[in-house]
Tab-separated table of C-alpha atoms and ligand atoms in Angstrom:
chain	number	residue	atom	x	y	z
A	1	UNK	CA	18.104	86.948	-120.557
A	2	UNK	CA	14.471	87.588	-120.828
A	3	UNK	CA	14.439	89.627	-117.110
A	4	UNK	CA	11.086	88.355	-116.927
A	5	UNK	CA	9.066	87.137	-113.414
A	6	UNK	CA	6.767	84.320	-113.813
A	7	UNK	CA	4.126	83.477	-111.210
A	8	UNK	CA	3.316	79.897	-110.592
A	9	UNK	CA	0.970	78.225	-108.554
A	10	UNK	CA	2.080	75.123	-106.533
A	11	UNK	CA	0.224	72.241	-105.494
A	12	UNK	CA	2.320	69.782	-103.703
A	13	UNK	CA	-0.562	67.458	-103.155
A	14	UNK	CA	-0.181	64.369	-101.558
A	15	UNK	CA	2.480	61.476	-100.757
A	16	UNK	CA	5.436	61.991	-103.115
A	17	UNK	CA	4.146	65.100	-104.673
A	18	UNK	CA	5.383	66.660	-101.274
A	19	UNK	CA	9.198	65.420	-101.731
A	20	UNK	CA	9.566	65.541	-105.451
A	21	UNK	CA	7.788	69.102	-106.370
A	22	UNK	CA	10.831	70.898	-104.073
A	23	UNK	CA	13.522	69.697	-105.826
A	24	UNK	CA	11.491	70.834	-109.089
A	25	UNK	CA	11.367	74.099	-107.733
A	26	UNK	CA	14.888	74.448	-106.877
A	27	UNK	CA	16.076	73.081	-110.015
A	28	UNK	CA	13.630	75.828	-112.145
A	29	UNK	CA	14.953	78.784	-109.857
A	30	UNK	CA	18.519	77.620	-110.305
A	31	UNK	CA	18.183	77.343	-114.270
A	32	UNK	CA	16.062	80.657	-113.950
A	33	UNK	CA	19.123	82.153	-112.246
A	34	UNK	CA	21.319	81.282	-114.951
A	35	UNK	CA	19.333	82.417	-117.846
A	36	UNK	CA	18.479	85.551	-116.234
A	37	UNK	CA	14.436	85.170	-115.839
A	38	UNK	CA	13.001	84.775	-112.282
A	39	UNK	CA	10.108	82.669	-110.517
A	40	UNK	CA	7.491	83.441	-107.812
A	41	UNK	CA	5.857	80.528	-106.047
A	42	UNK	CA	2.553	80.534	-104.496
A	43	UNK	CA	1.575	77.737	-102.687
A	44	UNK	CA	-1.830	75.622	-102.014
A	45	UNK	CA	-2.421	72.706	-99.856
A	46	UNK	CA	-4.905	71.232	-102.048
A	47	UNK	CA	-4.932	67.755	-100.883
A	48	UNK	CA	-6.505	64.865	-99.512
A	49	UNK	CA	-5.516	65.972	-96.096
A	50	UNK	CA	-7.213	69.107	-96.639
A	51	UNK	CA	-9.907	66.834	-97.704
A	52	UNK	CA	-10.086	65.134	-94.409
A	53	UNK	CA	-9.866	68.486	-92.914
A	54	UNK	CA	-12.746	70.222	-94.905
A	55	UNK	CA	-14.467	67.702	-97.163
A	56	UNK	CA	-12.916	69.461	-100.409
A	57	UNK	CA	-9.763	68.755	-102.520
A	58	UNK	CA	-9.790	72.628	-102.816
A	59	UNK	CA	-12.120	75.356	-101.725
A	60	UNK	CA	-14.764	76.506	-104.137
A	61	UNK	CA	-13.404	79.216	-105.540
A	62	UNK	CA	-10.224	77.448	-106.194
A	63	UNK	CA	-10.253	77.540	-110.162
A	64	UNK	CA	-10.687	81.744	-109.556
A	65	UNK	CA	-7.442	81.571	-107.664
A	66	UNK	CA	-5.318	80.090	-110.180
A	67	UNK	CA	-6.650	81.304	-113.122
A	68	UNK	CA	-4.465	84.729	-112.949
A	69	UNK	CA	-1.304	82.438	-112.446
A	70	UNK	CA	1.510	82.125	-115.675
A	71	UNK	CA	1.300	77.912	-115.187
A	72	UNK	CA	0.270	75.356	-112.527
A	73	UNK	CA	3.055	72.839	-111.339
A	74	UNK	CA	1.610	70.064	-109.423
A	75	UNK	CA	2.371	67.154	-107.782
A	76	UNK	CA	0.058	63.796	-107.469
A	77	UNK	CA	-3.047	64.095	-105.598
A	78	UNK	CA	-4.306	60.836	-104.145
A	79	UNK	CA	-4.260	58.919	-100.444
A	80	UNK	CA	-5.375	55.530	-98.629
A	81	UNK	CA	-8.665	56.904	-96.957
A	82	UNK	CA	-10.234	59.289	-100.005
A	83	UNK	CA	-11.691	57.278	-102.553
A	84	UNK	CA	-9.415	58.012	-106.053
A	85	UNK	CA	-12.670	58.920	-108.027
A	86	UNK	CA	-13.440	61.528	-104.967
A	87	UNK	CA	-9.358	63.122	-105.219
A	88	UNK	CA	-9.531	62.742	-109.056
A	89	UNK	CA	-12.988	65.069	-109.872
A	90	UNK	CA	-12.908	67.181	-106.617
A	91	UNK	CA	-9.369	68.757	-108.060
A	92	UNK	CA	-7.882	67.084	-111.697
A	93	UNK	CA	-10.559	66.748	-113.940
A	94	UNK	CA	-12.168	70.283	-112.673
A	95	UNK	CA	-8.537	71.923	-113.588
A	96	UNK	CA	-8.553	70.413	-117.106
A	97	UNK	CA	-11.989	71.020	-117.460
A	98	UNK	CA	-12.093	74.694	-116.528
A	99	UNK	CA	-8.666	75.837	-117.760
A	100	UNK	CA	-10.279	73.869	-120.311
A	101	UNK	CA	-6.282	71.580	-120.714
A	102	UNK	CA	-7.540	69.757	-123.810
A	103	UNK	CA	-3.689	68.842	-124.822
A	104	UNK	CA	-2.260	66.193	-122.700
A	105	UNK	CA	1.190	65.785	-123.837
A	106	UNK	CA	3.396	63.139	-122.422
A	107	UNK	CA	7.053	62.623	-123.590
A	108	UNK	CA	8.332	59.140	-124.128
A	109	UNK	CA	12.337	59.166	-124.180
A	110	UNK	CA	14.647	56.448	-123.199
A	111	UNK	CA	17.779	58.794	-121.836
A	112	UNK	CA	21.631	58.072	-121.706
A	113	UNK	CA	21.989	55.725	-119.021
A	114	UNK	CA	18.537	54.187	-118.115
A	115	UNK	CA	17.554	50.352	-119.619
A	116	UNK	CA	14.531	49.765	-120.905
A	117	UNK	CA	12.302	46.505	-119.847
A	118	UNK	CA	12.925	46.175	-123.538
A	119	UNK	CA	15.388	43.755	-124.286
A	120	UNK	CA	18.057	45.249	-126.934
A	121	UNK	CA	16.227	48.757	-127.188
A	122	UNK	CA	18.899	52.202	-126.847
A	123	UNK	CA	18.178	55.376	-127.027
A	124	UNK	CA	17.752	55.474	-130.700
A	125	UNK	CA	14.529	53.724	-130.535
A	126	UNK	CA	12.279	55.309	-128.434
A	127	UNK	CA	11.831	58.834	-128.627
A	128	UNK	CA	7.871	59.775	-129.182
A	129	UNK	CA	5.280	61.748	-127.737
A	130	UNK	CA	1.857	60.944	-126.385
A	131	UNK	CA	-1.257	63.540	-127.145
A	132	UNK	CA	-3.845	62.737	-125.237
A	133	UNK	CA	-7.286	64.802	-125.235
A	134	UNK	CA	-7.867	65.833	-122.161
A	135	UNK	CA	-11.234	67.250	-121.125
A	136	UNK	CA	-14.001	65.293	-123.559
A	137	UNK	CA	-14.246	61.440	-124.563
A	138	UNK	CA	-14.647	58.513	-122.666
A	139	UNK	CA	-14.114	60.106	-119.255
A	140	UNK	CA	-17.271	62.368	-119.047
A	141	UNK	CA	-19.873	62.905	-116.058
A	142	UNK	CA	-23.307	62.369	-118.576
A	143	UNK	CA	-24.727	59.377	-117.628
A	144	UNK	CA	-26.030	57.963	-114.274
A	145	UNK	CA	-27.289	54.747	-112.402
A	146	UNK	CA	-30.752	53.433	-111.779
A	147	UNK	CA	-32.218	50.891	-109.309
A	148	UNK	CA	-29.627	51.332	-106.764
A	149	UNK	CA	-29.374	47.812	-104.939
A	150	UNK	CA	-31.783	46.060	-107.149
A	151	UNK	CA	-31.320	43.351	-108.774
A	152	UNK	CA	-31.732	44.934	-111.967
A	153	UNK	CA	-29.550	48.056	-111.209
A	154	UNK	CA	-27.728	50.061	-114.115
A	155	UNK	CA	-25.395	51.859	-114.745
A	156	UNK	CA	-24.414	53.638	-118.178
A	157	UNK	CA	-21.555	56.350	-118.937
A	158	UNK	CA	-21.879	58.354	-122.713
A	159	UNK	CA	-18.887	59.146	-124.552
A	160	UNK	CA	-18.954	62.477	-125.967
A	161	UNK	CA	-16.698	63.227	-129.287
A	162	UNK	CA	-17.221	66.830	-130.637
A	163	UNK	CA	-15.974	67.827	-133.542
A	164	UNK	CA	-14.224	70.826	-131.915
A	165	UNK	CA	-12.870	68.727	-129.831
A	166	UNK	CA	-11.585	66.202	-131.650
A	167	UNK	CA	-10.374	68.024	-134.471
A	168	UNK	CA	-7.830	70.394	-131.900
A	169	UNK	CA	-6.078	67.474	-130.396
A	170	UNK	CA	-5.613	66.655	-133.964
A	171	UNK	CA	-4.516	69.777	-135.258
A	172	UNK	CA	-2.262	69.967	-132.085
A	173	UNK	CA	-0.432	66.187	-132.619
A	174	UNK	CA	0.335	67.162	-136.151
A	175	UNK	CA	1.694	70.630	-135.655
A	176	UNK	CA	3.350	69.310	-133.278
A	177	UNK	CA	4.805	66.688	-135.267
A	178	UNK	CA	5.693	69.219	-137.942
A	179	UNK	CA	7.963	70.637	-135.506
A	180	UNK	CA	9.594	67.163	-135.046
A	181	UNK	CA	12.790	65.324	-137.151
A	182	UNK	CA	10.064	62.225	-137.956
A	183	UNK	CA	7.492	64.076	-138.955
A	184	UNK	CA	4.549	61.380	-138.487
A	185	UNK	CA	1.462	61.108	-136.361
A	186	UNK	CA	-0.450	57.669	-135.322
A	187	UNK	CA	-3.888	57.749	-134.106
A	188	UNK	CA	-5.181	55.209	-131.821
A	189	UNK	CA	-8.748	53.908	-132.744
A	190	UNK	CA	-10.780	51.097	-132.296
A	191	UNK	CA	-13.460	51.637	-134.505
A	192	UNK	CA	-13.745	48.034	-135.205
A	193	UNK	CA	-15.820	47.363	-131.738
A	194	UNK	CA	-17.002	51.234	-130.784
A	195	UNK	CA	-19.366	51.698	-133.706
A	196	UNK	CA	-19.962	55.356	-133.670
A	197	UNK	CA	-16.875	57.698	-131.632
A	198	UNK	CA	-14.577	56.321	-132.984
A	199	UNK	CA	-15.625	55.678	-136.836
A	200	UNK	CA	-15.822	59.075	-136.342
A	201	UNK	CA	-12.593	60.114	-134.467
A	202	UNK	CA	-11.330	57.858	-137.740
A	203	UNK	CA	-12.932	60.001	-140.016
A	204	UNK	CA	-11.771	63.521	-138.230
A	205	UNK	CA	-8.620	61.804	-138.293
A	206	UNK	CA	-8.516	61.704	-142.229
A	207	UNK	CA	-9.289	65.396	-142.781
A	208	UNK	CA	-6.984	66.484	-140.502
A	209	UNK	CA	-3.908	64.449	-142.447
A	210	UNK	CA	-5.601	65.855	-145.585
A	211	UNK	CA	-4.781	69.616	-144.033
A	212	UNK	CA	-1.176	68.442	-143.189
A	213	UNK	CA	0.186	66.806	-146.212
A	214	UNK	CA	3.538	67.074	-145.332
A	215	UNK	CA	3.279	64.698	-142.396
A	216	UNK	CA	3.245	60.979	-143.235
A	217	UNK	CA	0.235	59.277	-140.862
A	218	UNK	CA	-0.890	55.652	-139.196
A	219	UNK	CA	-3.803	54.218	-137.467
A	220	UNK	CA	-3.703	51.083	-135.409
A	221	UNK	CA	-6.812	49.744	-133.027
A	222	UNK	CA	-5.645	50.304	-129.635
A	223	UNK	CA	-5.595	46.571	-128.854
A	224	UNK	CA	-2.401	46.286	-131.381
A	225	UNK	CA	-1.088	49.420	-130.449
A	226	UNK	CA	-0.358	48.198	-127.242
A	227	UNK	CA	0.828	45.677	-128.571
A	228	UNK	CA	3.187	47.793	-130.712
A	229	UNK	CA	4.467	49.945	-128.101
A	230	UNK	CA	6.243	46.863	-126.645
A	231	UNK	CA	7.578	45.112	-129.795
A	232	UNK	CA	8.276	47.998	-132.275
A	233	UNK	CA	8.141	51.846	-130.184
A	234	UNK	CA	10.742	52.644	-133.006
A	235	UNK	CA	7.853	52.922	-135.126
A	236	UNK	CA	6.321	56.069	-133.246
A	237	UNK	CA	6.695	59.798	-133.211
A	238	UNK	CA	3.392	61.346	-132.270
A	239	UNK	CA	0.959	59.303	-130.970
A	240	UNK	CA	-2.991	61.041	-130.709
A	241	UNK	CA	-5.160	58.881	-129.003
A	242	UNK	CA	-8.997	59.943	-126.907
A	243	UNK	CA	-9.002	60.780	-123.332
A	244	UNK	CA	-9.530	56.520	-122.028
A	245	UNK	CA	-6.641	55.251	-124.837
A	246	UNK	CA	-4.458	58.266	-124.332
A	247	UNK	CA	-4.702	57.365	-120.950
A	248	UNK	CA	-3.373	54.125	-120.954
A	249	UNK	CA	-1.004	54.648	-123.401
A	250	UNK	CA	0.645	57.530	-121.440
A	251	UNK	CA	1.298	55.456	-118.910
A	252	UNK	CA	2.327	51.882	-120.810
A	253	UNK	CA	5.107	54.713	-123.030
A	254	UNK	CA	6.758	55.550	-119.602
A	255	UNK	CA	7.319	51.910	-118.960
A	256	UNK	CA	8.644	51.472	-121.733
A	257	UNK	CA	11.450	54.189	-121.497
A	258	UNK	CA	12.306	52.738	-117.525
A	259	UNK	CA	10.609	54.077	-115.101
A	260	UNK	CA	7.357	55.791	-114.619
A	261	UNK	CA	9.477	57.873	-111.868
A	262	UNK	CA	10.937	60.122	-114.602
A	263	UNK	CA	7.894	60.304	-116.778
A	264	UNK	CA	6.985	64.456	-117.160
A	265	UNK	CA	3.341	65.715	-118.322
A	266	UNK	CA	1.771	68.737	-119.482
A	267	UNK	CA	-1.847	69.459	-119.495
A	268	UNK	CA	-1.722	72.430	-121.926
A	269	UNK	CA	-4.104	75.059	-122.967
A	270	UNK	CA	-2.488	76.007	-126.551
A	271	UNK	CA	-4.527	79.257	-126.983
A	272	UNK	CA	-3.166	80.250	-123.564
A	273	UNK	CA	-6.447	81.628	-122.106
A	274	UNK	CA	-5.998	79.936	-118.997
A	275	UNK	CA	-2.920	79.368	-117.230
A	276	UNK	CA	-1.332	75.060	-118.213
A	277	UNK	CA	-0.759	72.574	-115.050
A	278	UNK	CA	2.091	70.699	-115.197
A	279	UNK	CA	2.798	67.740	-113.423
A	280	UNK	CA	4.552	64.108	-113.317
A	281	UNK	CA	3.133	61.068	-114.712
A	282	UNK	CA	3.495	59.309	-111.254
A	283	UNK	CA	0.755	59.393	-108.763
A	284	UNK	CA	1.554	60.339	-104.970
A	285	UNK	CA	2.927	56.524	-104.265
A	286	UNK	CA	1.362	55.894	-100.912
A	287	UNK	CA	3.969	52.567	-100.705
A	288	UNK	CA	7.042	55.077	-100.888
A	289	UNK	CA	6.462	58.035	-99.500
A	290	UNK	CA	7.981	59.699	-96.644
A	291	UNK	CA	11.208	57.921	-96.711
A	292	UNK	CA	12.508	60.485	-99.101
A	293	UNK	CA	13.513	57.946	-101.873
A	294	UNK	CA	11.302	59.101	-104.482
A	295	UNK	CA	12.580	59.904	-108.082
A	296	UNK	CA	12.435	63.795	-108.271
A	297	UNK	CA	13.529	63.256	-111.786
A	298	UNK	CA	9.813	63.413	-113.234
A	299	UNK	CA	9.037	66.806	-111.197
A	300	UNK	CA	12.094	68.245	-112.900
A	301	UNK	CA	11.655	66.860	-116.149
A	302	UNK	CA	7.933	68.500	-115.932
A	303	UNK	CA	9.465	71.862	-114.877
A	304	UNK	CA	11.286	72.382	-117.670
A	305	UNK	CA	8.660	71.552	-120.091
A	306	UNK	CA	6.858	73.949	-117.937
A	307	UNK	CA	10.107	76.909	-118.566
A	308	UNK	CA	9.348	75.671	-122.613
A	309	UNK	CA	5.814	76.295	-122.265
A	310	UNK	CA	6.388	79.940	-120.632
A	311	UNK	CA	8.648	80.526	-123.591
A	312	UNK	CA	11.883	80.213	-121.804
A	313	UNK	CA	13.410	77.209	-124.346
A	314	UNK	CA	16.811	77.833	-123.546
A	315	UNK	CA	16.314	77.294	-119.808
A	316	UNK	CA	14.262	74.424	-120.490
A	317	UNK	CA	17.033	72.429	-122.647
A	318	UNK	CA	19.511	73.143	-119.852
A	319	UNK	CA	17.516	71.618	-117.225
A	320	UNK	CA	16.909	68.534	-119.309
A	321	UNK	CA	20.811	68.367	-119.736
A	322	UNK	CA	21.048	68.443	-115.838
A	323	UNK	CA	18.709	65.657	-115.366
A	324	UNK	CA	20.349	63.356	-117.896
A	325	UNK	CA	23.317	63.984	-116.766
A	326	UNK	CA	22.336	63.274	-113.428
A	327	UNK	CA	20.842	59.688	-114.091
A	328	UNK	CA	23.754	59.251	-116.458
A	329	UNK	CA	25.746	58.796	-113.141
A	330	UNK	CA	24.873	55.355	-111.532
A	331	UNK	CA	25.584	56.920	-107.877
A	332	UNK	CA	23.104	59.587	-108.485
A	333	UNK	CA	20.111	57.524	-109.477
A	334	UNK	CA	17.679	56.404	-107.806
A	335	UNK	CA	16.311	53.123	-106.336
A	336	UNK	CA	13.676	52.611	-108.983
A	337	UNK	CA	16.410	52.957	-112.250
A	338	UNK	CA	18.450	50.426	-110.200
A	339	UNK	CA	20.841	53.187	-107.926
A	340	UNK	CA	21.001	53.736	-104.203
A	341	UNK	CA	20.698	57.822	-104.211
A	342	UNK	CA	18.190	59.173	-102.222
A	343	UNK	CA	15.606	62.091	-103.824
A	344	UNK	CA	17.624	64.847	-102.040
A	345	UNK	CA	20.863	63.469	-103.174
A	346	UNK	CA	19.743	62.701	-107.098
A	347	UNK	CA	18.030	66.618	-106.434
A	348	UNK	CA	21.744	67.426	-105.906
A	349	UNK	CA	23.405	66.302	-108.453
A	350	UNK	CA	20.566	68.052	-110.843
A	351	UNK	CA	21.664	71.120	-109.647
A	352	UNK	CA	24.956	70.630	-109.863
A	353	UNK	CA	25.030	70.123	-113.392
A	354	UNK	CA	22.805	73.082	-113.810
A	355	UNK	CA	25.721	75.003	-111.982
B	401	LIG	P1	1.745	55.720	-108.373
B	401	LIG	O1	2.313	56.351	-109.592
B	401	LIG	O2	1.577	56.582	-107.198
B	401	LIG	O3	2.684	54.482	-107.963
B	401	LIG	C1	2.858	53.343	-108.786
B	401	LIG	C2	4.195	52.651	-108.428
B	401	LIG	O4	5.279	53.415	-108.950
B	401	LIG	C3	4.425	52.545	-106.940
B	401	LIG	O5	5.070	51.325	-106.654
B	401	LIG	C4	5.340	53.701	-106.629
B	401	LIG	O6	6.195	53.505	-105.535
B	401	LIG	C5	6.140	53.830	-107.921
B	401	LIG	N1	6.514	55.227	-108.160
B	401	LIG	C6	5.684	56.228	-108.594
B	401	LIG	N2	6.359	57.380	-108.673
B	401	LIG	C7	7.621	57.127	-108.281
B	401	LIG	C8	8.789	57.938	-108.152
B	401	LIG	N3	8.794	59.256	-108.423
B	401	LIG	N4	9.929	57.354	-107.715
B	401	LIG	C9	9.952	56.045	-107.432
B	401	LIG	N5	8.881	55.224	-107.549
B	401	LIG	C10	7.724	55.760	-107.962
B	401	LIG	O7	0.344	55.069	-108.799
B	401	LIG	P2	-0.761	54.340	-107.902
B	401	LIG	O8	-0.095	53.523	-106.859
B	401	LIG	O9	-1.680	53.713	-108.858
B	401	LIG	O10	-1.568	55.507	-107.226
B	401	LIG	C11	-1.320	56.001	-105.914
B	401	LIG	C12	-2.209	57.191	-105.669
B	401	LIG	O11	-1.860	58.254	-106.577
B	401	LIG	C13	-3.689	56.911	-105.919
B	401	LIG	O12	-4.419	57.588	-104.937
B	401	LIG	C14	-3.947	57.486	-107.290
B	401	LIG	O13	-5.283	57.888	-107.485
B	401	LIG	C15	-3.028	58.669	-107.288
B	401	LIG	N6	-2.615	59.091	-108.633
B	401	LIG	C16	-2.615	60.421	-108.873
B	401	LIG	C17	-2.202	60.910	-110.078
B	401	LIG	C18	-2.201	62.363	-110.252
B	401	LIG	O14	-2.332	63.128	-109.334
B	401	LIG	N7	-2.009	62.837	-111.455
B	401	LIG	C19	-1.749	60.023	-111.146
B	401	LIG	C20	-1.737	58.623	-110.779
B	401	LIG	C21	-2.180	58.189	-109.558
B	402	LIG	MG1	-3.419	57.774	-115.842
């Protein structure tokens, strides 16, 4: 019974985002009801329809606008029409940058009820968390093409690794794994073929398990981690990785555990200068949307690691209890975990549980 009144900022976005992010909302107010705390929305269309509109994902003084906010909760952003690179840095990647999100944190569970692509794997065996960092790495704007149309055009894209930045996502994975049963952190690499990042993201990667002794440590090259992931997930708790491999394997974790349709993310700012953005895995699946069958599970699963992030744990357990018990019923799942439920009627039976 904290009494409290947080103020978030919604972004819908496109597709999907649209249908799922409402049922997220209802499900946080009703938890929010029941352990005494309350929630103020505040809405923006940021979008690529607003694109289409106005030539911008969001208007220029968009980061000022959200900065005074307690958290972000978004949806996807993303449509046939707007070019993904044009979606992705005219709203994402100047969020992370700006709020300055460096954490990435993607949970990888297989629930109660859900089958794994995995042949043979339960619940028991996959239960880790990705930590991606967020705002440096592979994915950076220096760089820049020459020659346009020639026939000896270029291209060429720099990766930047700083040692502030690399050493926080570290120190984040393993304090976060100290708060874990496993206590263990694996760092992807691959500084077998990338000669100088990641040698050094190897070497960052030392001292850090040299400041946290109590936390046993692994390093794979992310070729055979992917590898990995499929044939032995049992083998990971914490899993730190750059920007480009935390990337992929935030999304190939998800598959593993079912469906990419109940995957949650955070993109955190640990010191808590800036307000954190939440938001699903998923993207704003043009192919689905607007027949109201999308999986709201990942919207919810993302607001309550939203509720943990504000500080409101005991509200955020209880919502993860109403979502697994919600796909632990067959009639309340939806198409992509193999039911016939529709997003409204799998929002439902959330709240019901919650009740
Ligand atoms: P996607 O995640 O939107 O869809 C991939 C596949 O998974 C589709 O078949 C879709 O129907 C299915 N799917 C996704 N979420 C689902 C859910 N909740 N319930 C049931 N099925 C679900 O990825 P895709 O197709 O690569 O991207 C579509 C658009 O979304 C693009 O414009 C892309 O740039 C954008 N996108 C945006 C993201 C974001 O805003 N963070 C993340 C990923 C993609
Ligand atoms: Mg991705």
């Amino acid at each position: 019974m904290t009494g409290k009144t947080y103020r978030i900022a919604v972004i819908p976005g496109d597709g999907i985002g649209q249908e799922v992010i409402p049922v997220g909302q209802r499900a946080a107010e009703a938890v929010a009801d029941v352990h005494g705390f309350a929630i103020e929305w505040q809405s923006f269309d940021w979008s690529c329809q607003r694109y289409a509109e106005t030539g911008r994902m969001m208007p220029e003084d968009g980061i000022e606008a959200v900065k005074g906010f307690d958290a972000i909760y978004l949806g996807a952003v993303g449509w046939p029409g707007v070019p993904d690179h044009v979606s992705l840095w005219g709203l994402l990647i100047p969020l992370r940058r700006e709020l300055d999100l460096y954490a990435n944190v993607r949970p990888v569970r297989l629930l109660q009820g859900i089958t794994s692509p995995l042949a043979g794997r339960g619940p028991e065996d996959i239960d880790f968390i990705v930590v991606r960092e967020n705002v440096e790495g592979e994915y950076s704007e220096v760089g820049g093409r020459l020659y346009h149309g020639s026939d000896h055009e270029m291209a060429s894209q720099l990766s930047i690794f700083t040692r502030r930045g690399v050493d926080r996502i570290l120190d984040y994975a393993f304090e976060l794994a100290r708060k874990r049963k496993r206590r263990h952190v694996t760092s992807a690499t691959k500084s077998n073929g990338i000669v100088h990042t990641m040698p050094y993201w190897d070497e960052r990667f030392a001292a850090a398990a040299a400041r946290f002794p109590d936390i046993e440590t692994a390093q794979y090259h992310i070729d055979i981690l992917t590898a990995h992931f499929v044939q032995h997930p049992d083998w990971f708790d914490v899993v730190v990785a750059s920007n480009l491999f935390g990337d992929i394997l935030s999304d190939l974790g998800p598959a593993v555990a079912g469906s990419i349709g109940i995957a949650p993310a955070a993109n955190l700012n640990p010191t808590r200068e800036f307000p954190s953005l939440f938001e699903p895995v998923h993207g704003s699946a043009p192919d689905i949307a607007g027949q109201g069958i999308a999986n709201p599970i990942a919207a919810v699963w993302t607001a309550a690691m939203m509720l943990d992030h504000l500080g409101e744990g005991a509200a955020a357990a209880a919502l993860e209890r109403a979502m697994e018990a919600a796909l632990a019923d067959p009639a309340t799942r939806t198409r992509d975990l193999g039911g016939s439920a529709d997003t409204r009627a799998c929002g439902e039976a959330v709240l019901r549980a919650i009740r």
